[in-house]
mmCIF file of C-alpha atoms and ligand atoms in Angstrom:
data_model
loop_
_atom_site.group_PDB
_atom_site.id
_atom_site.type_symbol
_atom_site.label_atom_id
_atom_site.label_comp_id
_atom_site.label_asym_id
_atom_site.label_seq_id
_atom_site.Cartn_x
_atom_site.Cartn_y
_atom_site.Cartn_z
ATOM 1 C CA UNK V 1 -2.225 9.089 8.276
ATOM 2 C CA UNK V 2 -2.807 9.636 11.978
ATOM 3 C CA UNK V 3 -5.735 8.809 13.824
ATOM 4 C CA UNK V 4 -7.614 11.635 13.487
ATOM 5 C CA UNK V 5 -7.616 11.844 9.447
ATOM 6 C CA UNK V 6 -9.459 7.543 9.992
ATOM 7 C CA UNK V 7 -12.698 7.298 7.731
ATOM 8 C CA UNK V 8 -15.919 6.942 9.910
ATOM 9 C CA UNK V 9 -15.560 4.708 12.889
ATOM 10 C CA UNK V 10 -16.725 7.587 15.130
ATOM 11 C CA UNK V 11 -17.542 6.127 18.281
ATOM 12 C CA UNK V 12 -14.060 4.065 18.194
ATOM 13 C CA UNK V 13 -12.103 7.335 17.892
ATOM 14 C CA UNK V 14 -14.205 9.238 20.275
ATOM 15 C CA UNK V 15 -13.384 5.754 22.663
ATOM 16 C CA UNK V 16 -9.734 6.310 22.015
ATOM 17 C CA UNK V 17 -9.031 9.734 22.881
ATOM 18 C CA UNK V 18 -11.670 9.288 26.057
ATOM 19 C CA UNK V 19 -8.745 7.154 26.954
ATOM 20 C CA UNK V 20 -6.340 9.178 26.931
ATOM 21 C CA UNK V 21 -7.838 12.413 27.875
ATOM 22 C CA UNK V 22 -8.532 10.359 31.667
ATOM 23 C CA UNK V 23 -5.183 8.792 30.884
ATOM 24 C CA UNK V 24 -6.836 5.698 31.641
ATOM 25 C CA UNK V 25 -5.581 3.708 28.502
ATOM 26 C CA UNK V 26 -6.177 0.202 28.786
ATOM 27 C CA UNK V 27 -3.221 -2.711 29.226
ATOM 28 C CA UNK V 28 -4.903 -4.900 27.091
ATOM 29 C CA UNK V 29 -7.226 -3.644 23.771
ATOM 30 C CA UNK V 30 -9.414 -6.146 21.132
ATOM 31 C CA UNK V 31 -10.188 -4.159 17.693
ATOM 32 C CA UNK V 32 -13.120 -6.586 16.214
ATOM 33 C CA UNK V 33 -15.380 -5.687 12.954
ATOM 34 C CA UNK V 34 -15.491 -6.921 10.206
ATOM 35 C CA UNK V 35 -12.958 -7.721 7.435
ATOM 36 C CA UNK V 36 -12.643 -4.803 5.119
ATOM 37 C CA UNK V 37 -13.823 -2.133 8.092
ATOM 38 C CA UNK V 38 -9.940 -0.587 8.913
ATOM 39 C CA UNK V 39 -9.423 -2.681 11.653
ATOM 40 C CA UNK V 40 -5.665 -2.933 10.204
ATOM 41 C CA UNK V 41 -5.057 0.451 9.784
ATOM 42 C CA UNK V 42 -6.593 1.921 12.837
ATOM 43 C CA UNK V 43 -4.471 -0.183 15.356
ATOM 44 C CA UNK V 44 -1.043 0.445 13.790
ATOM 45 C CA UNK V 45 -2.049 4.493 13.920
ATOM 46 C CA UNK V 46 -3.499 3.770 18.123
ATOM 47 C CA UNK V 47 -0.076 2.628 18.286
ATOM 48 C CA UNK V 48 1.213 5.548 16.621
ATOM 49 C CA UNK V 49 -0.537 7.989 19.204
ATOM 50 C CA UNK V 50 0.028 6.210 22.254
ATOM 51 C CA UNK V 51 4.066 6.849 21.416
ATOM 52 C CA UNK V 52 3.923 10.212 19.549
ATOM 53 C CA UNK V 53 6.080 12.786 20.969
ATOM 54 C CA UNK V 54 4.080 15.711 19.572
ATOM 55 C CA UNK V 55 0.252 14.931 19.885
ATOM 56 C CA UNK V 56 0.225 11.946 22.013
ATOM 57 C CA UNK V 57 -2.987 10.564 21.744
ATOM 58 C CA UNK V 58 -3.897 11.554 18.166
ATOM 59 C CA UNK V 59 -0.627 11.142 15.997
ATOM 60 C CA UNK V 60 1.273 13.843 14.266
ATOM 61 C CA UNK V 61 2.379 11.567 11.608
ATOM 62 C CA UNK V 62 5.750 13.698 11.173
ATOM 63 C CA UNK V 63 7.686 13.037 14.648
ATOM 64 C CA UNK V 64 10.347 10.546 14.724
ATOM 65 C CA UNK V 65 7.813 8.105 16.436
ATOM 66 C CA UNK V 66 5.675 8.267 13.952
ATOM 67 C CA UNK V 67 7.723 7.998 11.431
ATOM 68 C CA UNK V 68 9.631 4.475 12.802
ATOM 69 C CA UNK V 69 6.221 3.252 13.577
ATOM 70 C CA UNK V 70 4.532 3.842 10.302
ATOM 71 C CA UNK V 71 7.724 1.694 8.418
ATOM 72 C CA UNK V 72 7.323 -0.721 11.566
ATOM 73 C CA UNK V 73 10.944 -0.458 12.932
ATOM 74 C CA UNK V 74 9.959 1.648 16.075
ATOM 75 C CA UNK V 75 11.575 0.071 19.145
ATOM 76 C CA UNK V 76 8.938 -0.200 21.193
ATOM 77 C CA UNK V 77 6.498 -1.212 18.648
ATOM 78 C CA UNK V 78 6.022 -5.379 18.002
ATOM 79 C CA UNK V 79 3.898 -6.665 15.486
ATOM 80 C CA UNK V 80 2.684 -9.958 15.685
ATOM 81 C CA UNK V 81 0.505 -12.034 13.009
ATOM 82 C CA UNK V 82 -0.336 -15.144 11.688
ATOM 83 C CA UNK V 83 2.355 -17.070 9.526
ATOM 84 C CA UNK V 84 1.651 -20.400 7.155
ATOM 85 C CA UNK V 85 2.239 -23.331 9.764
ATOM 86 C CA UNK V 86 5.891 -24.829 8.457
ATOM 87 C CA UNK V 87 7.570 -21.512 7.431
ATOM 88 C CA UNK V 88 11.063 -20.945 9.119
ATOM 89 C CA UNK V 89 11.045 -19.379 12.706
ATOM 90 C CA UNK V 90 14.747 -19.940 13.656
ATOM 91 C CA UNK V 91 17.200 -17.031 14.837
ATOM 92 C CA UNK V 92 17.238 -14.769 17.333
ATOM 93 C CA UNK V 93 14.660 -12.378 18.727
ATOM 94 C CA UNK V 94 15.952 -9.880 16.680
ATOM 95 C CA UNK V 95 16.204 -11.751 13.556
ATOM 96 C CA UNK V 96 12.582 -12.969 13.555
ATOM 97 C CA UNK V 97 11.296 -9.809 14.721
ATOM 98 C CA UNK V 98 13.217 -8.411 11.779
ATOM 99 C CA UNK V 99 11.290 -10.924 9.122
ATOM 100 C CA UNK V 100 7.696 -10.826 10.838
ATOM 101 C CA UNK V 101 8.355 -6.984 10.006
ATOM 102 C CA UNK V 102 8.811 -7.729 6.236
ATOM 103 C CA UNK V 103 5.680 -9.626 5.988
ATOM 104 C CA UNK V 104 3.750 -7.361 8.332
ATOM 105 C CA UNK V 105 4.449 -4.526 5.869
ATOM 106 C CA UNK V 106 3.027 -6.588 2.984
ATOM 107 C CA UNK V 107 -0.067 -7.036 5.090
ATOM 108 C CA UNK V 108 -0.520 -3.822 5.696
ATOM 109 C CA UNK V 109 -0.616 -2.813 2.747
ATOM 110 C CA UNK V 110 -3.386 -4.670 2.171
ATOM 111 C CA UNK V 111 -1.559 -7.681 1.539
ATOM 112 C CA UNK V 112 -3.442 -11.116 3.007
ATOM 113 C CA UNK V 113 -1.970 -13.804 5.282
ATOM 114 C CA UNK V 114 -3.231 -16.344 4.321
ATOM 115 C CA UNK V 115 -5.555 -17.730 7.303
ATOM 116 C CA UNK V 116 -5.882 -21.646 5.889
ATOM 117 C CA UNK V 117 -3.244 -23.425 7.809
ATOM 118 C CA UNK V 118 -1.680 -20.307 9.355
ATOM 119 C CA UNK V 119 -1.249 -19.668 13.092
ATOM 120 C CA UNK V 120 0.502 -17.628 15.453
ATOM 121 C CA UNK V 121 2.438 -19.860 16.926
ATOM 122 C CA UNK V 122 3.081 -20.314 20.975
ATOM 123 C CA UNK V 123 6.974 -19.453 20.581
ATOM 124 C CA UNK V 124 5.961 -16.212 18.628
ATOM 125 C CA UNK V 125 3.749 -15.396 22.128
ATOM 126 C CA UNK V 126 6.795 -16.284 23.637
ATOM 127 C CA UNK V 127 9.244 -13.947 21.939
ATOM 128 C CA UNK V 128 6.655 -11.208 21.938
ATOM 129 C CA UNK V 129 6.614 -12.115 26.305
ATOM 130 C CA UNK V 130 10.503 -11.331 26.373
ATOM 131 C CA UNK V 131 10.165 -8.271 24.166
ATOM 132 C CA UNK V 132 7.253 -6.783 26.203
ATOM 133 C CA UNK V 133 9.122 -6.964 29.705
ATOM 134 C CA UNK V 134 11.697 -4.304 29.112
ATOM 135 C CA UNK V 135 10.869 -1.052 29.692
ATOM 136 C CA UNK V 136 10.527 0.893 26.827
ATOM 137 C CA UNK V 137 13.862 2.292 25.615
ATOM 138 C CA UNK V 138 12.768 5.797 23.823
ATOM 139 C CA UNK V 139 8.439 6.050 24.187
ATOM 140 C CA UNK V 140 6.566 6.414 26.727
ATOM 141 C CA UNK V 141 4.933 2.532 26.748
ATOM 142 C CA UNK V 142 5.670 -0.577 24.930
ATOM 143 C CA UNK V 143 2.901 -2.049 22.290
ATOM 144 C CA UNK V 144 2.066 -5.190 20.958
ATOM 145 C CA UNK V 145 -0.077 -5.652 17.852
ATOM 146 C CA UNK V 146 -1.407 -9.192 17.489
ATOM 147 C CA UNK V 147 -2.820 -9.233 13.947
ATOM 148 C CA UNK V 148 -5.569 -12.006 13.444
ATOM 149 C CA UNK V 149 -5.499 -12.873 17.112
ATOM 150 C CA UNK V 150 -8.092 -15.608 16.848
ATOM 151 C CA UNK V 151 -5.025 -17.713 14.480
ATOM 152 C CA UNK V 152 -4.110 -18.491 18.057
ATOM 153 C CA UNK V 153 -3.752 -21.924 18.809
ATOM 154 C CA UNK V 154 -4.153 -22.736 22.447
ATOM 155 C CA UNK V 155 -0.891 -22.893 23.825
ATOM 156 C CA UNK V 156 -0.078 -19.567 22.471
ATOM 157 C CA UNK V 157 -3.770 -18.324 23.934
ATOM 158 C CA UNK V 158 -2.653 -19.612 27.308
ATOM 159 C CA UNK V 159 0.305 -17.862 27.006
ATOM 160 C CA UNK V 160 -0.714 -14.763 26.177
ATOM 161 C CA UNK V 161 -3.218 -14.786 29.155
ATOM 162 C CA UNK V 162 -0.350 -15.353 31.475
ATOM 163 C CA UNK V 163 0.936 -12.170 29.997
ATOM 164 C CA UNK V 164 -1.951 -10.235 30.566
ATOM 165 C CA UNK V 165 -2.977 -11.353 33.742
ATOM 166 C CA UNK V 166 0.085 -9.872 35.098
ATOM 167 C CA UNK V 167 0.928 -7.206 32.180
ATOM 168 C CA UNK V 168 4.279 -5.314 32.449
ATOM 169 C CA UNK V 169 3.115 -1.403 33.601
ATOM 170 C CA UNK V 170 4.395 -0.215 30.570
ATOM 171 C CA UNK V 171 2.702 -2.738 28.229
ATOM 172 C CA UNK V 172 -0.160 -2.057 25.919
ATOM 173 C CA UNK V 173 -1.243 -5.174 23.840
ATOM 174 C CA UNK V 174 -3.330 -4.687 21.046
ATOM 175 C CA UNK V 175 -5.649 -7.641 19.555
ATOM 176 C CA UNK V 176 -7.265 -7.231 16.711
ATOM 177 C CA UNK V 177 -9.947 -9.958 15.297
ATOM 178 C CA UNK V 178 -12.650 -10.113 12.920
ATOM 179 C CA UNK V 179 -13.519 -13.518 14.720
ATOM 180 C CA UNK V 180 -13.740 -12.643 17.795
ATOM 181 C CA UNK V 181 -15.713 -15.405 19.445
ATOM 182 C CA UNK V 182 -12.899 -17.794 17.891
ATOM 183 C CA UNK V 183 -10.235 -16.061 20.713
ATOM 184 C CA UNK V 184 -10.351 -17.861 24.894
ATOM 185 C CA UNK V 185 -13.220 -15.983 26.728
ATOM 186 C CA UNK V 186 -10.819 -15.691 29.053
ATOM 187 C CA UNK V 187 -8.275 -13.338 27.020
ATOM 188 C CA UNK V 188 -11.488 -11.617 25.640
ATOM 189 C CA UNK V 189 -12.696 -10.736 29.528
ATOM 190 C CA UNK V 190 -9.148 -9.052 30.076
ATOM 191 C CA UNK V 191 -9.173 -6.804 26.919
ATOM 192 C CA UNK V 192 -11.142 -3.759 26.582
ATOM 193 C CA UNK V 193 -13.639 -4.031 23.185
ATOM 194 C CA UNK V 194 -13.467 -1.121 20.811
ATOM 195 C CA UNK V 195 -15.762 -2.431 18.394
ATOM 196 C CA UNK V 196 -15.342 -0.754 14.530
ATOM 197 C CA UNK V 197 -19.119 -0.857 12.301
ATOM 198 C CA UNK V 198 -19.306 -2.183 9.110
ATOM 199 C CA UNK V 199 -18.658 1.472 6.464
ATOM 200 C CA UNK V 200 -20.905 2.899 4.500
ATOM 201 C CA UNK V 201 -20.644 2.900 0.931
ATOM 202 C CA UNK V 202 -19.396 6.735 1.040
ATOM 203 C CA UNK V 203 -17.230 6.193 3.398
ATOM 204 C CA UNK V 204 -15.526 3.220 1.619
ATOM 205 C CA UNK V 205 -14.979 5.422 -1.549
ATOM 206 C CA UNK V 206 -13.440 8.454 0.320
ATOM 207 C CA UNK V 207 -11.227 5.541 2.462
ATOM 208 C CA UNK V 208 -10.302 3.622 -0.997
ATOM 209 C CA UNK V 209 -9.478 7.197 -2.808
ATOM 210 C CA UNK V 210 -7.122 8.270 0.161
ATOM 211 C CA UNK V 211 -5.572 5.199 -0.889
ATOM 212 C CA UNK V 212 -4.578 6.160 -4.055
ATOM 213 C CA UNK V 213 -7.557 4.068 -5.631
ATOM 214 C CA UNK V 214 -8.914 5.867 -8.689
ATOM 215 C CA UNK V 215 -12.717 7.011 -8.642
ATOM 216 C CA UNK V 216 -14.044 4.509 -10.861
ATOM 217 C CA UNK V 217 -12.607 1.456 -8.978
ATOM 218 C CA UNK V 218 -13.373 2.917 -5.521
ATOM 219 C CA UNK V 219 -17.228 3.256 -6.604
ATOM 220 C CA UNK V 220 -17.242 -0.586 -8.117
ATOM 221 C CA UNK V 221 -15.093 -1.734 -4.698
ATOM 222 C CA UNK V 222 -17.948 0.290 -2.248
ATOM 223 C CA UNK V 223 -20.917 -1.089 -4.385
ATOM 224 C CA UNK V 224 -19.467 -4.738 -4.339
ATOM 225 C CA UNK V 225 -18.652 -4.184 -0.455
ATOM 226 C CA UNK V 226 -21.791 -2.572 0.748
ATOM 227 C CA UNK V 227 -24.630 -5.785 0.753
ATOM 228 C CA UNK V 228 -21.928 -8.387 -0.499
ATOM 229 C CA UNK V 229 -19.518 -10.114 1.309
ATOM 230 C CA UNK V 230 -16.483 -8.683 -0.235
ATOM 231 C CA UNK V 231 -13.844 -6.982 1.523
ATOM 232 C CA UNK V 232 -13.125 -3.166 -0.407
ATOM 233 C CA UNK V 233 -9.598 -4.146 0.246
ATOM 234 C CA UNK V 234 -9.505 -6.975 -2.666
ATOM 235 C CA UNK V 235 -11.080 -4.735 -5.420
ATOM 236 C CA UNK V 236 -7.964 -2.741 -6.576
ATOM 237 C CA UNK V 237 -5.226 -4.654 -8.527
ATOM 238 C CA UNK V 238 -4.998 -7.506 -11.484
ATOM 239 C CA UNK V 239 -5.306 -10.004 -9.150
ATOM 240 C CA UNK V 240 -9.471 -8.989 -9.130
ATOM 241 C CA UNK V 241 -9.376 -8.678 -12.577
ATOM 242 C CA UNK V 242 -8.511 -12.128 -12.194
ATOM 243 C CA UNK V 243 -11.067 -13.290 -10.302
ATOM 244 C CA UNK V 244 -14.037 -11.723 -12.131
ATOM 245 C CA UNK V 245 -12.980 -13.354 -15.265
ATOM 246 C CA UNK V 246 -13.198 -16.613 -13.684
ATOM 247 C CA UNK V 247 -16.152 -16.001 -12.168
ATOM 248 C CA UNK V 248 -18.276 -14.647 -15.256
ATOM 249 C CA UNK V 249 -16.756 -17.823 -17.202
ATOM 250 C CA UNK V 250 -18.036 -19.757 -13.684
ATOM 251 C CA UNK V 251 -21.333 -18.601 -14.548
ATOM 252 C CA UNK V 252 -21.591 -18.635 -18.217
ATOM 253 C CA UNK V 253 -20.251 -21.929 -18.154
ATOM 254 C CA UNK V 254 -23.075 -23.083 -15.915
ATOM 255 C CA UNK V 255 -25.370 -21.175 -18.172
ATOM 256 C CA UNK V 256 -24.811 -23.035 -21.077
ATOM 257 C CA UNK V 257 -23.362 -26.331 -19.458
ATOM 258 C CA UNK V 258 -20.144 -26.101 -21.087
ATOM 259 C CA UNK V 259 -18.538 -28.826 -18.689
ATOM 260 C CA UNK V 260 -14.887 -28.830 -19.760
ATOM 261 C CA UNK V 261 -14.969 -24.894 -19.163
ATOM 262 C CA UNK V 262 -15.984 -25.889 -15.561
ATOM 263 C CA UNK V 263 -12.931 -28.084 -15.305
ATOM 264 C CA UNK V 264 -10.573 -25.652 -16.838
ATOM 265 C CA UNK V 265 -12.318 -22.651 -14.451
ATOM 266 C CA UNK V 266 -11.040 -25.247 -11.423
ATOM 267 C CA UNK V 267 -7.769 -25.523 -12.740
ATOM 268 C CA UNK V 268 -7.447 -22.162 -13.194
ATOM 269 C CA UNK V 269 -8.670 -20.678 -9.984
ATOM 270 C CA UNK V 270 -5.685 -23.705 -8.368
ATOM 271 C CA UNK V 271 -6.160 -27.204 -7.597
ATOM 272 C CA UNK V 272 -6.714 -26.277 -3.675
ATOM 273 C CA UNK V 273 -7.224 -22.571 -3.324
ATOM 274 C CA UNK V 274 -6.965 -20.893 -0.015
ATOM 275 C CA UNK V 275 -9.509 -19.395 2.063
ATOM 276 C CA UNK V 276 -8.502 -16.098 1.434
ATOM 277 C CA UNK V 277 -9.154 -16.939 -2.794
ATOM 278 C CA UNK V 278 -12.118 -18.863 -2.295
ATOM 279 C CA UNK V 279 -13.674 -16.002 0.058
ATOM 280 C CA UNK V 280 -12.851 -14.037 -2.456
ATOM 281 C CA UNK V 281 -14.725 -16.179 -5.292
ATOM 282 C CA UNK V 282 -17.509 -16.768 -3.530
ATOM 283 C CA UNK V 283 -18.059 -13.589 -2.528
ATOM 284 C CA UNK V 284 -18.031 -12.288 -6.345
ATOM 285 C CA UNK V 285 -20.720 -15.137 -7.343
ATOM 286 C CA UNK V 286 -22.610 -13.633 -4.700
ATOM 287 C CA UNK V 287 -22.443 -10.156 -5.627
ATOM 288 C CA UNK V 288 -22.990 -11.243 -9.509
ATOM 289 C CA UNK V 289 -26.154 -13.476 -8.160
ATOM 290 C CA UNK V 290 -27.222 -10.499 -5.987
ATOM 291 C CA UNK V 291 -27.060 -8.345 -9.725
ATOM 292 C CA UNK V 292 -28.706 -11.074 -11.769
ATOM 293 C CA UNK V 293 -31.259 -10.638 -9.311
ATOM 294 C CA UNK V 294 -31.674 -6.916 -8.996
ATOM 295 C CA UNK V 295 -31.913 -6.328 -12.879
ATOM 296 C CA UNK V 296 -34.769 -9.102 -13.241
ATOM 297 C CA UNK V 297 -36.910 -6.368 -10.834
ATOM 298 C CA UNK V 298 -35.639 -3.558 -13.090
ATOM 299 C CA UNK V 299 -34.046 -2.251 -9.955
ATOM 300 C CA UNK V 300 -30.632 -1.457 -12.331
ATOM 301 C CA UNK V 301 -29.338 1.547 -9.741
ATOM 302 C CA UNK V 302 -28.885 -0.956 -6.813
ATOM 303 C CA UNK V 303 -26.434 -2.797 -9.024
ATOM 304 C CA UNK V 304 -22.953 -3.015 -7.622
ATOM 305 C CA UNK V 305 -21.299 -4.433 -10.923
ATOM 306 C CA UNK V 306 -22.362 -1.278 -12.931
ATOM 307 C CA UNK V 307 -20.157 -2.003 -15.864
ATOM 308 C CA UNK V 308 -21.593 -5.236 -16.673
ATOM 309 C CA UNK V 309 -24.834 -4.596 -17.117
ATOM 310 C CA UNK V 310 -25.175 -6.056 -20.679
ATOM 311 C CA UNK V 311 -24.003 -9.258 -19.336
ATOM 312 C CA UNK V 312 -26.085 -8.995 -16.255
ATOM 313 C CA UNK V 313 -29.050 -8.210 -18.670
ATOM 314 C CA UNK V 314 -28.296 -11.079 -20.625
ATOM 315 C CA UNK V 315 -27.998 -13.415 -17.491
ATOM 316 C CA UNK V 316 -30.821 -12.272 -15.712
ATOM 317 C CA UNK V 317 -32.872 -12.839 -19.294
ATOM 318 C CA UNK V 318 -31.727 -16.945 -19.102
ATOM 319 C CA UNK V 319 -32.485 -17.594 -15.597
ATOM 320 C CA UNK V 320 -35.560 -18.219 -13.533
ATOM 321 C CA UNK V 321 -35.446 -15.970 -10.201
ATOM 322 C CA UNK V 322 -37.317 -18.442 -8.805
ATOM 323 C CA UNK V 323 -34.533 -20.792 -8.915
ATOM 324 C CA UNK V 324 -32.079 -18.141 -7.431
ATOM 325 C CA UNK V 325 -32.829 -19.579 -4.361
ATOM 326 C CA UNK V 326 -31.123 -22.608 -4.825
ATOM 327 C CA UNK V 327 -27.918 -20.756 -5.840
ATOM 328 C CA UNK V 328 -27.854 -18.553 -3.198
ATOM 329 C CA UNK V 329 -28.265 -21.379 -0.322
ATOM 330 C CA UNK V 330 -25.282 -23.292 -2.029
ATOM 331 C CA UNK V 331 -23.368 -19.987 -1.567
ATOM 332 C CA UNK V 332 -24.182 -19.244 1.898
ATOM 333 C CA UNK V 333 -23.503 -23.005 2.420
ATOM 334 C CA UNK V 334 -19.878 -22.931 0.579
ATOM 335 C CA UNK V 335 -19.153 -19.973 2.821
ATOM 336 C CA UNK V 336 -20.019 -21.840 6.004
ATOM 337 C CA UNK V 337 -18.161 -25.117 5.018
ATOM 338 C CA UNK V 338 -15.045 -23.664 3.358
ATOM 339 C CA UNK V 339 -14.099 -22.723 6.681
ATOM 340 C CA UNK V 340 -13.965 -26.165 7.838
ATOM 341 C CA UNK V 341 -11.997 -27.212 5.608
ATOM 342 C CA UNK V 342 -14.592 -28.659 3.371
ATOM 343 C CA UNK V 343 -12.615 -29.435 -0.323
ATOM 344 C CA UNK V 344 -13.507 -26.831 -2.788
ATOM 345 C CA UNK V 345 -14.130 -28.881 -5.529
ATOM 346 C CA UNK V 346 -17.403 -29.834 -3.816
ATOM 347 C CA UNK V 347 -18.293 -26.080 -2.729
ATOM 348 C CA UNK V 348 -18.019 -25.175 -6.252
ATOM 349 C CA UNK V 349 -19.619 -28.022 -7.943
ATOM 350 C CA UNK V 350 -22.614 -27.624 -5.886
ATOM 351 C CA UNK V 351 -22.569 -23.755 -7.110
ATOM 352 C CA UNK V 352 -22.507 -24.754 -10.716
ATOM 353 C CA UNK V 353 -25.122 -27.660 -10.603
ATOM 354 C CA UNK V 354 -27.411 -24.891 -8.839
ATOM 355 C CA UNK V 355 -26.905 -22.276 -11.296
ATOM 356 C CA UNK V 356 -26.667 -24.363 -13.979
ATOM 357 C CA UNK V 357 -31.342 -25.574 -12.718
ATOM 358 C CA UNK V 358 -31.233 -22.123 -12.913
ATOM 359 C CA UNK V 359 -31.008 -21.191 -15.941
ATOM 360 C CA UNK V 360 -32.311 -24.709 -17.874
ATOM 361 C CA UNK V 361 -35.553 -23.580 -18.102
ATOM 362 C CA UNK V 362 -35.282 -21.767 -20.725
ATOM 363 C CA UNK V 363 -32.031 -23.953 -22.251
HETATM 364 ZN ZN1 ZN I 1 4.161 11.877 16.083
#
């Protein structure tokens, strides 16, 4: 991919190669949108351009630039992101440059770190700091790629602003967040914003297809993305498949206050699930609540789980809408307090005794 052949985001691109036509390319850039938009994607291929030998600027995707940078192992190109707090940093530059590659691969793939109890870590800064002050050895600047900047605790923050208060000439540094007021104001007033916009629905099929995704999968993923609060990026492999079972046995179980089935749904969706799963839970009760809701006013082509609709029909014919309220402030409120660490045992409880009023009207 180069940067040219990017889905939508527009107004980012056109940003970009403003940039670079004045050859005024900022030391110091923050990618924010949010999760699910290509924030990923489109600052490893600005990366790309800014060293490509034949079509600096845009990418040419074939040059030996491009090539190191797309597999990560370009020179000049350091990737930084968020690890689980505890995992093993030790060795030399080299060494842990050489394993933040291996899981920065992963993540681009559209692999997840894992944001509960991760961080990027001050002596990570640090290493990047070294790194950054040579000049670059075969391109024409050095770039960094902070992934998940706002996993920044602050020593690492402060660090970083030392860095680009006084950046190297030849350094660009590259922040991407889809948290942005969670980074110092401070680092934010020294970076230049390229803000991505949330995709449309077309746009997230055509991205999801380039992918490889096949067309029935990249519909459900741009339905369920488009008015939910799921990330395209999660609908693809078993792992979903997963998750939807649990969360149409979360809901039938509610339904017909099978208890034990709750308690075996917990167990199975792990006794303290990360933030990445329970994001991912939540926002699937959501988009099946959203359904529910949408087939009760007949409005059946606004559905985003299209292949359910006998279950949805079903659902929506045991619940009272009126009571869908209730559900859907326990959901917003799950989302807010998961992030603060509130245990998900409560979250989902909450969830169930909601949906569970729900539906005992007619019970
Ligand atoms: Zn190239």
């Amino acid at each position: 991919m180069s940067l040219d052949r990017i889905v939508g985001q527009e107004r980012a691109k056109a940003q970009i190669s403003a940039w670079f036509a004045s050859q005024r390319l900022p030391h110091a850039v923050l990618i924010t949108g949010q999760e699910g938009v290509g924030k990923r994607r489109l600052a490893l291929e600005l990366a790309k351009a800014i060293n490509c030998r034949q079509m600096p600027g845009v990418g040419c995707d074939s040059c030996s630039s491009c090539t190191k940078a797309e597999s990560l192992s370009h020179p000049n190109i350091h990737i930084l992101l968020p690890l689980p707090t505890g995992s093993s940093r030790s060795g030399s530059d080299a060494e842990q440059f050489a394993a933040l590659r291996e899981t920065a691969l992963d993540y681009l793939a559209g692999g997840s770190t894992s944001r509960s109890g991760s961080n990027l870590p001050k002596d990570h800064i640090l290493l990047l700091q070294r790194e950054m002050s040579f000049a670059p050895t075969e391109a024409p600047k050095r770039v960094a790629v902070i992934f998940a900047a706002d996993c920044m605790q602050k020593a690492g923050a402060n660090s970083l602003l030392k860095i680009l208060e006084e950046p190297p000439r030849h350094a660009v540094f590259l922040l991407v967040s889809s948290a942005p007021d969670r980074l110092l104001p401070t680092v934010v007033s020294r970076c230049q914003r390229l803000p991505l916009r949330p995709l449309r629905a077309e746009e997230i099929r055509a991205q999801l297809m380039e992918q490889g995704l096949a067309p029935e999968r990249a519909e459900l993923a741009s339905r369920l993305a488009v008015g939910n609060r799921l990330p395209p990026a999660n609908v693809g492999g078993e792992e979903f498949d997963a998750m939807r079972e649990l969360v149409e046995r979360f809901i039938d179980s509610a339904l017909s206050g099978a208890e034990e089935e709750y308690w075996a749904l917990l167990e199975a969706l792990g006794g303290r699930p990360d933030k990445q799963r329970m994001e991912g839970f939540l926002g699937l009760c959501s988009a099946y609540l959203r359904d529910i809701f949408l087939i009760g006013l007949q409005r059946v082509s606004q559905v985003a789980n299209t292949d359910r609709e006998p279950r949805l029909k079903n659902w929506s014919e045991r619940i009272d809408p009126r009571r869908l309220d209730g559900v859907a402030e326990s959901l917003d409120a799950a989302f807010e307090s998961q992030r603060h660490n509130v245990s998900p045992q409560l979250l989902l409880a909450d969830i169930w005794h909601q949906v569970r009023r729900s539906g005992s009207v007619n019970a």
